[in-house]
XYZ file of C-alpha atoms in Angstrom:
593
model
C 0.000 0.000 0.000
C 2.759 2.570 0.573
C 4.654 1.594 -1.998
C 0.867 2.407 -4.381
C 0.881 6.313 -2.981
C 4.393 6.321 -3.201
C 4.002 6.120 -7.243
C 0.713 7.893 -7.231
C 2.117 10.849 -5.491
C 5.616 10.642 -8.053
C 3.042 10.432 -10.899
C 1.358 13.659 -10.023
C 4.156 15.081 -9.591
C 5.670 14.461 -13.373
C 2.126 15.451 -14.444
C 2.958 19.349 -12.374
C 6.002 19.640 -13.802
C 5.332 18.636 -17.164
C 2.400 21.037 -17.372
C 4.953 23.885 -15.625
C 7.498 23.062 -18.097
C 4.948 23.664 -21.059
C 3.197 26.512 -19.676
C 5.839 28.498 -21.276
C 5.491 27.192 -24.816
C 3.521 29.415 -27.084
C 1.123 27.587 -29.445
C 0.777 29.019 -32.894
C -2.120 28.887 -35.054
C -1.585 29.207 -38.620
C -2.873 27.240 -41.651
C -2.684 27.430 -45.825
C -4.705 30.736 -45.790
C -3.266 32.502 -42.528
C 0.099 33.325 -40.583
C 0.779 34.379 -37.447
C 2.781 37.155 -35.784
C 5.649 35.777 -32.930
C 4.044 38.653 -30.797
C 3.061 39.425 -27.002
C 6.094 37.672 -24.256
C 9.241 36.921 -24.636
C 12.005 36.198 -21.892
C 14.839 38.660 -22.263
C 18.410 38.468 -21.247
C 19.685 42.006 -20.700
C 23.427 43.085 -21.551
C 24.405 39.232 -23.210
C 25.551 37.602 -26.027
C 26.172 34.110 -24.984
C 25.458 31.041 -26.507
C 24.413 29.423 -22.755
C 21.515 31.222 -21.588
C 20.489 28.311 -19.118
C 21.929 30.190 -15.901
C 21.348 33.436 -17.027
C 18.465 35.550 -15.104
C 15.535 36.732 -17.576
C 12.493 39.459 -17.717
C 9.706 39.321 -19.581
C 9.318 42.010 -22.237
C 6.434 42.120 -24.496
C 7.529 42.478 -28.112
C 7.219 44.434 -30.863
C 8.544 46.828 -29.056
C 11.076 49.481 -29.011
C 14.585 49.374 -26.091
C 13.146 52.908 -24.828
C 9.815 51.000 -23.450
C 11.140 48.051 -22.578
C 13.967 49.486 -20.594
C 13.754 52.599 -20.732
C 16.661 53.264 -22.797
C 17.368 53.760 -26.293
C 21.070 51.948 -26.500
C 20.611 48.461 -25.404
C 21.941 44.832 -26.557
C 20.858 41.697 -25.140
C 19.100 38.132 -25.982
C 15.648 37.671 -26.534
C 14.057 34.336 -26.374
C 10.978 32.131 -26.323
C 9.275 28.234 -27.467
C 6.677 27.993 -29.525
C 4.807 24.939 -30.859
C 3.124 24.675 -34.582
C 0.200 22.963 -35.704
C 1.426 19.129 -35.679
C 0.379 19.369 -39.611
C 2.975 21.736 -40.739
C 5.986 19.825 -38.943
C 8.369 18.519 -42.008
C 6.440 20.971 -44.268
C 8.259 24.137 -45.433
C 7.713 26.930 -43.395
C 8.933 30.604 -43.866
C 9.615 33.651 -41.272
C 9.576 37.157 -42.519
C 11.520 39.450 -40.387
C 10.473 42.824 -41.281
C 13.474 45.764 -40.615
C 14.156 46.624 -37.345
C 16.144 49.555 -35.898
C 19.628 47.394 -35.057
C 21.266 44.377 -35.546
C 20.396 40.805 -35.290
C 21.364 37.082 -35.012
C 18.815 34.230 -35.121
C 18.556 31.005 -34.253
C 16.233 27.803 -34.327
C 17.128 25.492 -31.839
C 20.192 27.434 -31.572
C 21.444 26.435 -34.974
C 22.083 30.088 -36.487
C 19.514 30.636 -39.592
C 20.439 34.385 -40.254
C 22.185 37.252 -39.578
C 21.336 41.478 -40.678
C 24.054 43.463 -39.577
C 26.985 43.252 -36.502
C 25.672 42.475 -33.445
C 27.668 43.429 -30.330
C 27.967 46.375 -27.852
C 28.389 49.869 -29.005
C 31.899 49.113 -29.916
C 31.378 46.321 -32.071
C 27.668 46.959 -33.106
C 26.708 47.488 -36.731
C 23.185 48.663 -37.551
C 21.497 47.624 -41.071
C 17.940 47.719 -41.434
C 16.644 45.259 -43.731
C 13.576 42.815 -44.379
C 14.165 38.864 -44.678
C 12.514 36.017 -45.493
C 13.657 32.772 -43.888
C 12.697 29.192 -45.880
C 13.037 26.012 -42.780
C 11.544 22.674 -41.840
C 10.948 21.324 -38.512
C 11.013 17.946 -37.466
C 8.679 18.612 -34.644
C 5.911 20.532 -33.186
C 7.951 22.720 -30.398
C 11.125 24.984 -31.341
C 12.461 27.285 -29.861
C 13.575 30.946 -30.830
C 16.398 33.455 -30.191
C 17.122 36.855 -31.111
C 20.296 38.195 -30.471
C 19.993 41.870 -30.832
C 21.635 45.049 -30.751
C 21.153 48.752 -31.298
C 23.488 51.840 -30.633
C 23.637 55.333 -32.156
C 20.180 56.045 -33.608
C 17.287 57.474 -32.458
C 14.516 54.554 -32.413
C 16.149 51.095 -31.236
C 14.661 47.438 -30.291
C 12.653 45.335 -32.124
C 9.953 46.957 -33.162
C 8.087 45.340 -36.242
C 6.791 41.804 -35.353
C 8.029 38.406 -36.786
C 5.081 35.993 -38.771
C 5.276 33.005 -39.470
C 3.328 30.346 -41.274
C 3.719 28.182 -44.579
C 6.086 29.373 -46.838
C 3.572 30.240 -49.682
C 1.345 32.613 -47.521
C 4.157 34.270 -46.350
C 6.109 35.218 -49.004
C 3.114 37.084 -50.646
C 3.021 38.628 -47.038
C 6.847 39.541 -47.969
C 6.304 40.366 -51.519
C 3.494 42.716 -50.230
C 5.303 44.690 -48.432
C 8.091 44.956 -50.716
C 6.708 45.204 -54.311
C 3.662 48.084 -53.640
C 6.308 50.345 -52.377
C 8.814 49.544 -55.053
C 6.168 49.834 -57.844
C 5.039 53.143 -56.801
C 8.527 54.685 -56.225
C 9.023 53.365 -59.853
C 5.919 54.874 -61.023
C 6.691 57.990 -59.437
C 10.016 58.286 -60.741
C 8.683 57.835 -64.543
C 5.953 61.092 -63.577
C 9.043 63.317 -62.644
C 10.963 62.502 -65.923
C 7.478 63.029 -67.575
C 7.252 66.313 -65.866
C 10.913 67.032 -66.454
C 10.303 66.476 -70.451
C 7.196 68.479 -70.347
C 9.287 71.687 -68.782
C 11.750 71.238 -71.372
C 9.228 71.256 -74.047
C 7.583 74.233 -72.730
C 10.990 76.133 -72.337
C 10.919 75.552 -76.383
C 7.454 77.310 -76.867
C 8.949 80.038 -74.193
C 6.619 79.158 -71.585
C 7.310 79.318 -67.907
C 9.119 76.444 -66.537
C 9.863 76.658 -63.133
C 7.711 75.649 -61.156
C 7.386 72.612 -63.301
C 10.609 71.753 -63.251
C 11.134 72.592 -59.071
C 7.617 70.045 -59.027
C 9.836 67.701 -61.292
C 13.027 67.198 -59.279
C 11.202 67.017 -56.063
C 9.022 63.884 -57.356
C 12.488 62.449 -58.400
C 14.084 63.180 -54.737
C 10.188 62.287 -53.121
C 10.211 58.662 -55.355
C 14.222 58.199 -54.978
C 14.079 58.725 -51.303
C 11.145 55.913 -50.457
C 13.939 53.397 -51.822
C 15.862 54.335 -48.784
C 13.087 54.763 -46.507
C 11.081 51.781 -44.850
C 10.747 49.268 -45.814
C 14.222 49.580 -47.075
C 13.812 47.834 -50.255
C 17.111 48.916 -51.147
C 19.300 46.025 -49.093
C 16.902 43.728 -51.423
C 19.225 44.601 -54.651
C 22.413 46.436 -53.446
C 25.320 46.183 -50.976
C 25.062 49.572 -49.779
C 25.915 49.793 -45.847
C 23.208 50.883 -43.672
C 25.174 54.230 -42.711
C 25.218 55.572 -46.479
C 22.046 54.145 -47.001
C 20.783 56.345 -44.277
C 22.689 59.456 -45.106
C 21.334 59.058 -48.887
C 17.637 58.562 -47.059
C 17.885 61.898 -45.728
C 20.054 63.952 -48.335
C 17.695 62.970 -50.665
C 14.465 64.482 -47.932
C 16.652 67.674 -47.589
C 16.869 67.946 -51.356
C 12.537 67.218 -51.689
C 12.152 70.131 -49.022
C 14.677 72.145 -51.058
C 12.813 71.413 -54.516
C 9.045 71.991 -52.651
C 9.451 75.199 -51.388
C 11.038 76.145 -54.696
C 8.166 74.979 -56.458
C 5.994 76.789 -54.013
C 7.465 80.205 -54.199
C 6.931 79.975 -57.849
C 3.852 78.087 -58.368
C 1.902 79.788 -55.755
C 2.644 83.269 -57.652
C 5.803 84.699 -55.504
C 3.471 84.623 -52.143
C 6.382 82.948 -50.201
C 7.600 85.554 -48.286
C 11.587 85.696 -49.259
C 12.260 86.460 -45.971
C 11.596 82.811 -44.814
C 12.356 81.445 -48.320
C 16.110 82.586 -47.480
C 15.667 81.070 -43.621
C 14.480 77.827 -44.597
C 16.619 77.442 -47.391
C 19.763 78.178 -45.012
C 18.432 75.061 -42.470
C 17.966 72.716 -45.412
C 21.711 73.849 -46.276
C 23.183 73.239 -42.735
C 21.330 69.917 -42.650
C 23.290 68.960 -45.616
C 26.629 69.679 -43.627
C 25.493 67.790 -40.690
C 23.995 64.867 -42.594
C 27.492 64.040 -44.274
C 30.095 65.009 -41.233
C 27.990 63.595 -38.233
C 26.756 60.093 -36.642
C 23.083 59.100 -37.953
C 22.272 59.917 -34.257
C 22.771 63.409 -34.506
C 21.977 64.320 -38.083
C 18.103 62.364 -37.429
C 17.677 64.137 -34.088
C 18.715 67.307 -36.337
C 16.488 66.836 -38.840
C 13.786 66.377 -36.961
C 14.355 69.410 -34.436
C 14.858 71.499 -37.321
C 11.701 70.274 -39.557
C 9.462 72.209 -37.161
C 10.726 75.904 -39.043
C 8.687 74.459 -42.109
C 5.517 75.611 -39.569
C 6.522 79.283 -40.727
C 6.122 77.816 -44.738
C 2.713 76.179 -44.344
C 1.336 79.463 -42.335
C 2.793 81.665 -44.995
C 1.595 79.297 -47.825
C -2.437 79.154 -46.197
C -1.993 82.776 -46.138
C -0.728 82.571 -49.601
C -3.888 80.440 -50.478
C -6.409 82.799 -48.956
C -5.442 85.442 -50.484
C -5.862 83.664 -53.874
C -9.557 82.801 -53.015
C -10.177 86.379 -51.767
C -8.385 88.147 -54.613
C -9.760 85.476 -57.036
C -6.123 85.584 -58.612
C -5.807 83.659 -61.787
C -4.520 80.343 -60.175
C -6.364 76.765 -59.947
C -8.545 77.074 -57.093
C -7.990 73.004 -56.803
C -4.279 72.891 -56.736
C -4.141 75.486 -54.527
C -6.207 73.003 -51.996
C -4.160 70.260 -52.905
C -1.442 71.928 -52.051
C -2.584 72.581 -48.554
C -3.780 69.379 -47.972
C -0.210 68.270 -49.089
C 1.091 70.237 -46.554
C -1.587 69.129 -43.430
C -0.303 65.486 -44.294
C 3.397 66.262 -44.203
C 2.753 68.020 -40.276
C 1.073 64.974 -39.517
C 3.723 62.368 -40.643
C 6.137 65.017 -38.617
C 3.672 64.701 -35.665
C 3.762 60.672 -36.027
C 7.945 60.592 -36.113
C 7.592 62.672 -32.797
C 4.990 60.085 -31.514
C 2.859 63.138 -30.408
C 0.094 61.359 -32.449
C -0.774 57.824 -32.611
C -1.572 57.099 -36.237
C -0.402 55.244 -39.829
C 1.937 57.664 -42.123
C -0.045 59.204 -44.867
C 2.096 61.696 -46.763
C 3.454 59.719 -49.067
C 0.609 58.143 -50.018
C -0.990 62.206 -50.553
C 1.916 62.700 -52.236
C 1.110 60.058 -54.754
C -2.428 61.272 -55.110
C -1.248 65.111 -55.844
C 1.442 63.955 -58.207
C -1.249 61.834 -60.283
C -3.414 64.461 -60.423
C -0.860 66.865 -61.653
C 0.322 64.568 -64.106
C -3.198 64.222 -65.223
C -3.686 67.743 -65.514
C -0.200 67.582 -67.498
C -1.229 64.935 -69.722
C -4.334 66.895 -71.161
C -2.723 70.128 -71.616
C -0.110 67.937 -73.512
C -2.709 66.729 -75.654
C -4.340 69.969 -76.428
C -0.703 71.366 -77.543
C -0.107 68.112 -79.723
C -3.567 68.807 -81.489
C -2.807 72.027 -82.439
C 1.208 70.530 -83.495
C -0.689 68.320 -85.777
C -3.042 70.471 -87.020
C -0.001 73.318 -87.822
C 1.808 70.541 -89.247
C -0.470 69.600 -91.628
C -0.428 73.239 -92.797
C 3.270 72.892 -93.082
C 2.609 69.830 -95.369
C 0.000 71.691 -97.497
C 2.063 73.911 -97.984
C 5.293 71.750 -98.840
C 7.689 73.489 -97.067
C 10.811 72.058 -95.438
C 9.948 68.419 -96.551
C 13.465 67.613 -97.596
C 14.790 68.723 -94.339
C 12.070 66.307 -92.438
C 12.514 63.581 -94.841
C 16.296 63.817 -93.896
C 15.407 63.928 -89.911
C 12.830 60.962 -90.306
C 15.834 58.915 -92.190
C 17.953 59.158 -89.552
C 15.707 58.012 -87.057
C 15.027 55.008 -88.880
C 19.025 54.704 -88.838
C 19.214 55.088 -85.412
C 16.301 52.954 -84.622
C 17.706 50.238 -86.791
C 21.136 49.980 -85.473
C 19.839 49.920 -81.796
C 17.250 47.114 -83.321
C 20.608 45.198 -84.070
C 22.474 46.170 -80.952
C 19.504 44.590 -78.904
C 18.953 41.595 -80.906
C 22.458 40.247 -79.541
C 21.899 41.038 -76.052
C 20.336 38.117 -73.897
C 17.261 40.232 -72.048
C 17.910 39.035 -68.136
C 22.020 39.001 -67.820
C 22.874 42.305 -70.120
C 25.476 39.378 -71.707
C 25.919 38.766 -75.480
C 22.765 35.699 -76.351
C 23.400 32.422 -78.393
C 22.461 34.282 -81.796
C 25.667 36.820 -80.752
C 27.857 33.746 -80.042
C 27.189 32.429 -83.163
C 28.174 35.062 -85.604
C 31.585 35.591 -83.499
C 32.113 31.903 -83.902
C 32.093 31.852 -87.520
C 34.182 34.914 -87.883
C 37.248 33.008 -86.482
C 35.962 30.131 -88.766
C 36.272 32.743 -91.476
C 39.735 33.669 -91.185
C 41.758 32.887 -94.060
C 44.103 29.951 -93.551
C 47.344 32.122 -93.654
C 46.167 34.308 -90.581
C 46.886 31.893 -87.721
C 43.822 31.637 -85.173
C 43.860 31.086 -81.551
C 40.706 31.383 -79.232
C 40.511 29.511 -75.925
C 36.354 28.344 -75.931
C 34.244 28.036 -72.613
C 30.861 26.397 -71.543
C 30.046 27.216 -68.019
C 26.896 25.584 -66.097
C 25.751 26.729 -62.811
C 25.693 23.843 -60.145
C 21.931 22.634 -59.153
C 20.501 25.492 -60.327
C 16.889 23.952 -60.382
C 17.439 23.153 -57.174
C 18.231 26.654 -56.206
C 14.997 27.766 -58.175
C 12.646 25.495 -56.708
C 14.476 26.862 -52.848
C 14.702 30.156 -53.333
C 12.304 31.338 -55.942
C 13.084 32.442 -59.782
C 13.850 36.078 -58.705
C 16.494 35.024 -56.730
C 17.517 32.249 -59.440
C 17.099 35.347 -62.088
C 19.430 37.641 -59.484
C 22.267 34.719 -58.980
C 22.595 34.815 -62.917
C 23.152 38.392 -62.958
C 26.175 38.313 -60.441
C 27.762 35.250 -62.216
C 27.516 37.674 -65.426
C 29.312 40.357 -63.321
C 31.958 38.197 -61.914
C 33.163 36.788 -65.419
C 32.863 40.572 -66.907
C 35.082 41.227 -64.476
C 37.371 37.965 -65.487
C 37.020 38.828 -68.711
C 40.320 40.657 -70.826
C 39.276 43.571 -72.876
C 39.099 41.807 -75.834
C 36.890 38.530 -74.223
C 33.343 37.430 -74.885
C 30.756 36.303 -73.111
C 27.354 34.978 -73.927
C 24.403 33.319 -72.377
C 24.358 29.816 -74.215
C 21.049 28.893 -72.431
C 19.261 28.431 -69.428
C 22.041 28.795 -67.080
C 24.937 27.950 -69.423
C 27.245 30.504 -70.652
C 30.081 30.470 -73.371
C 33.050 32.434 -73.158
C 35.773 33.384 -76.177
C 39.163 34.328 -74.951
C 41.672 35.217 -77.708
C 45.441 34.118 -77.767
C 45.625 31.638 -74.334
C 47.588 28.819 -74.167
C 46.148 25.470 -72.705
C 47.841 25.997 -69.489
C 46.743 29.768 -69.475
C 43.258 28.841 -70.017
C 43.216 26.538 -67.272
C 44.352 29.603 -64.786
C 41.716 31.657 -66.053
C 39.208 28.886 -65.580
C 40.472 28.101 -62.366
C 40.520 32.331 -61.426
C 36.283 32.189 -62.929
C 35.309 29.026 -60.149
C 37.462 30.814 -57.653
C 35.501 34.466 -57.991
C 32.225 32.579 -58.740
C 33.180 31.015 -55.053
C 34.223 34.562 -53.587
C 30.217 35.931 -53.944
C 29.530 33.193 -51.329
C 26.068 33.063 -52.219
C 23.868 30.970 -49.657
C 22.663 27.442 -51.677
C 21.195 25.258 -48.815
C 19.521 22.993 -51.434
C 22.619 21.739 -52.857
C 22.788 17.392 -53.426
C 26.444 17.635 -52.121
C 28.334 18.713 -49.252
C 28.316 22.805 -50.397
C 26.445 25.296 -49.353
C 27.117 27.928 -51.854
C 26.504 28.857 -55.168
C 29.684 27.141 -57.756
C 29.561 26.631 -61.256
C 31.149 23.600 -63.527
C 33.402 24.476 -66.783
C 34.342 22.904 -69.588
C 36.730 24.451 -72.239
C 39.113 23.673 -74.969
C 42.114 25.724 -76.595
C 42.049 26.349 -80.725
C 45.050 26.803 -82.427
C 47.679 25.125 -85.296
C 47.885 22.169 -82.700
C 44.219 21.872 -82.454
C 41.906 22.555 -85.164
C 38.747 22.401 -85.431
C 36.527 21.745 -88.500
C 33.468 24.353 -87.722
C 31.879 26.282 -84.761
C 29.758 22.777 -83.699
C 32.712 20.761 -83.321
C 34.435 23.094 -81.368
C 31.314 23.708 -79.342
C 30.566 19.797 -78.831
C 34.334 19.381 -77.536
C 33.840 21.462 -74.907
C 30.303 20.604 -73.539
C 31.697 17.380 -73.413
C 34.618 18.732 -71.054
C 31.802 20.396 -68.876
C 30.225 17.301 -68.769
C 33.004 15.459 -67.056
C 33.134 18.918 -65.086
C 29.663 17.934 -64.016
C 30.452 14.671 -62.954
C 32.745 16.606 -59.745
C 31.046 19.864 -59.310
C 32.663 23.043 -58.810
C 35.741 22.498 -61.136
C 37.218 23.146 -64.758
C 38.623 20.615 -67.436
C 39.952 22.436 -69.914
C 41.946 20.002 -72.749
């Protein structure tokens, strides 16, 4: 009988601590359709960095959330952790995290096997900040994993992790990544093709003699407006460049000075010289010394800066409502609708300045005004355009009735054809994705060494280059990616490549390369010196069948010359596949015979 309570009594007690042990673990609830943010606790371990975090003393912060709640400080690194368990159908199924940008640096981990890495985490010595979205493809093998964020911020004015982490199949959540990536991209795009619409228009007006200026001011700030969301969130510039998070801040805010430079230029002169010069002069000075400080000082002090000194643009939007009133009153001849838009332009940008104070709690809406005002003005633009080109057509048919300067046209209309024609040809050798010569390019240079006459001697060293499991790397990563990886092997072997070199895209993703005057061993080095730069990108390929986990490619070559000769372009080209076949067969390497 004692020995029954004895185990009943042990029993309960496993039961207690298994149900303590889990009462910890946060169960997720995502499906096909839906994700999930990795909000609301997490345990965090202030000050550390180390991979043990077993004996280490924790608090429990609530996350999103910024250092300055949390802790009450701005500068802050530390670990944060917690479990979670999926759905017990999505364990072995691919599953994706998007890590939108947050103000520092981060490690993380699954299981405490490192999965990625956005900038240099460590204390404010070591710390390097880079604010980027990331998507992160990964299986589990069970239900509960665990989490950790090692993260860091130091010398800027927002720090912590402030944008939530989802989660859920990978499907779902990259259009939950590509959603917050592509809208933005597309309408900085779309804004930067109205500006060079608007800059065209001003020139053709200067033509005619018409006033210019505050079309071309309205111009150059869409340009600055459209170039600047790039480098603003969500930072869709770390998707395609290298560009450090330091420059890619300074050219975030040079490129705002230069939009409030451009506005109230287009102001003083669109809203008929009402801008008081007085303040034109005293803003314009500000915008000026935030130029200094934006490329001598520490983001830290150049964004505290800006925004301190964003509050003089109060005196522009008084003077320009004052400006506005005075148009309704004195019913001068201005459009009673732009002038509205104009102040409603204005309301929005105080507002977004409110919201970057966090006087307000609210969603940023001046860019999205912006994009409205722009539209409309291009609008506007576009019928005036057509009015003018009515009235072109119309005098130019008087111009043809009366047959005068028809040689002189016939002569202009030539040359177009001309230069139509020859860029026609130019583009008709150039493979569309890689900017690299295409298989109809490689076939015409081909023959011409196949022309030579027989007492010119020839020698061309001939490549075929195949990137390793690139289907694999397709089906892992997406075709974007695959279509990016294809366009930084291109780069590489441009770089590789001696003045007089060629390189083409043979298919797919095999490429042929001509080198003139090599010698077998020579063209073995420069094979050799392709893998090895190829190798240097590093590029991540997790999907590989081998023991890599990069992105390497296979080549193949042979050497033409009076030892070797070849009786056309196919034999020469079947040689070599056959060398990157046996290439193939190892991976990563060159045969060149």
């Amino acid at each position: 009988m004692p020995r029954l309570t004895l185990h009943v009594l042990l029993t309960i007690l496993m039961c207690l601590y298994s149900s303590l042990s889990r009462a910890d673990v946060r169960v997720l609830d995502f499906s096909q359709q839906s994700n999930v943010e990795l909000s609301g606790t997490w345990h965090y371990y202030p000050k550390q960095l180390t991979v043990d975090t077993s004996t280490l003393a924790a608090i429990s912060v609530e996350l999103p959330n910024s250092f300055a709640v949390m802790l009450g400080e701005v500068n802050h690194h530390g670990i944060f952790r917690q479990t979670f368990e999926i759905p017990h159908a999505a364990i072995g199924q691919p599953l994706a995290l998007f890590i939108p940008y947050q103000y520092g640096a981060y490690r993380l981990y699954i299981n405490d096997k490192l999965m990625l890495k956005v900038g240099q985490v460590g204390a404010v010595n070591q710390h390097r900040t880079q604010m980027a979205p990331r998507l992160l493809i990964f299986t589990l093998d069970k239900a509960e994993f665990d989490i950790r964020l090692d993260f860091s911020s130091y010398q800027h004015i927002r720090g912590g992790p402030q944008n939530a982490l989802v989660i859920g199949y990978e499907e779902p959540i990259r259009r939950h990544f590509y959603s917050h990536i592509i809208p933005a991209t597309w309408v900085s795009g779309m804004l930067v093709m109205i500006s060079l619409f608007m800059a065209l228009f001003a020139i053709y007006r200067l033509k005619l003699r018409q006033p210019i200026l505050p079309l071309l001011f309205l111009s150059l700030f869409i340009l600055c407006f459209s170039l600047r969301s790039f480098f603003a969130v969500p930072f869709t510039y770390t998707l395609f460049t290298s560009i450090e998070w330091l420059w890619g801040t300074r050219i975030e805010y040079l490129l705002t000075a230069l939009s409030c430079l451009f506005f109230i230029n287009y102001i003083r002169y669109a809203l008929l010289n009402s801008l008081h010069y007085g303040i034109y002069a005293f803003l314009s000075c500000i915008i000026c010394a935030n130029f200094l400080v934006i490329l001598s000082q520490p983001p830290l002090i150049f964004q505290d800066f800006f925004f301190k000194s964003f509050a003089a643009s109060i005196l522009l939007f008084l003077n320009m409502l004052y400006g506005i009133y005075c148009i309704f009153k004195y019913k001068m001849p201005f459009s009673k609708a732009n002038a509205l838009a104009i102040a409603i332009l204005c309301i929005t940008f105080i507002h977004d300045y409110l919201l970057g104070l966090k006087l307000i709690n609210s969603t940023e809406i001046a860019f999205y005004t912006s994009c409205i005002y722009f539209i409309l003005v291009t609008i506007h633009l576009s019928r005036d355009y057509a009015v003018q080109s009515q009235q072109a057509i119309s005098y130019n048919q008087q111009l043809l009735r009366l047959n005068q300067s028809l040689d002189q046209q016939v002569v202009e209309r030539t040359y177009t054809v001309i230069q139509l024609n020859e860029q026609l040809k130019r583009q008709l050798k150039l493979d569309g994705l890689t900017g690299a010569y295409n298989r109809y390019a490689l076939d015409e240079t081909l023959q011409q060494y196949f022309n030579t006459p027989y007492n010119q001697p020839v020698s061309v060293a001939f490549f075929m280059l195949d990137v390793d499991f690139f289907k694999n790397y397709n089906d892992a990563y997406g075709h974007l990616y695959g279509d990016q990886v294809l366009k930084d092997i291109v780069v590489v072997l441009q770089q590789q490549l001696p003045p007089d070199g060629f390189l083409a895209r043979y298919g797919g993703e095999e490429f042929a390369m001509l080198v003139p005057n090599l010698s077998l061993s020579e063209a073995q080095s420069f094979a050799d010196g392709c893998l090895m730069a190829i190798r240097q990108l590093n590029i991540p390929h997790l999907k590989r069948l081998d023991t890599k986990s990069h992105v390497t490619v296979s080549i193949g070559g042979v050497v033409m010359d009076h030892q070797h000769v070849y009786a056309d372009a196919k034999a020469l080209i079947h040689c070599a596949d056959s060398h990157l076949y046996q290439a193939k067969q190892q991976r990563d390497c060159a045969i060149v015979r």
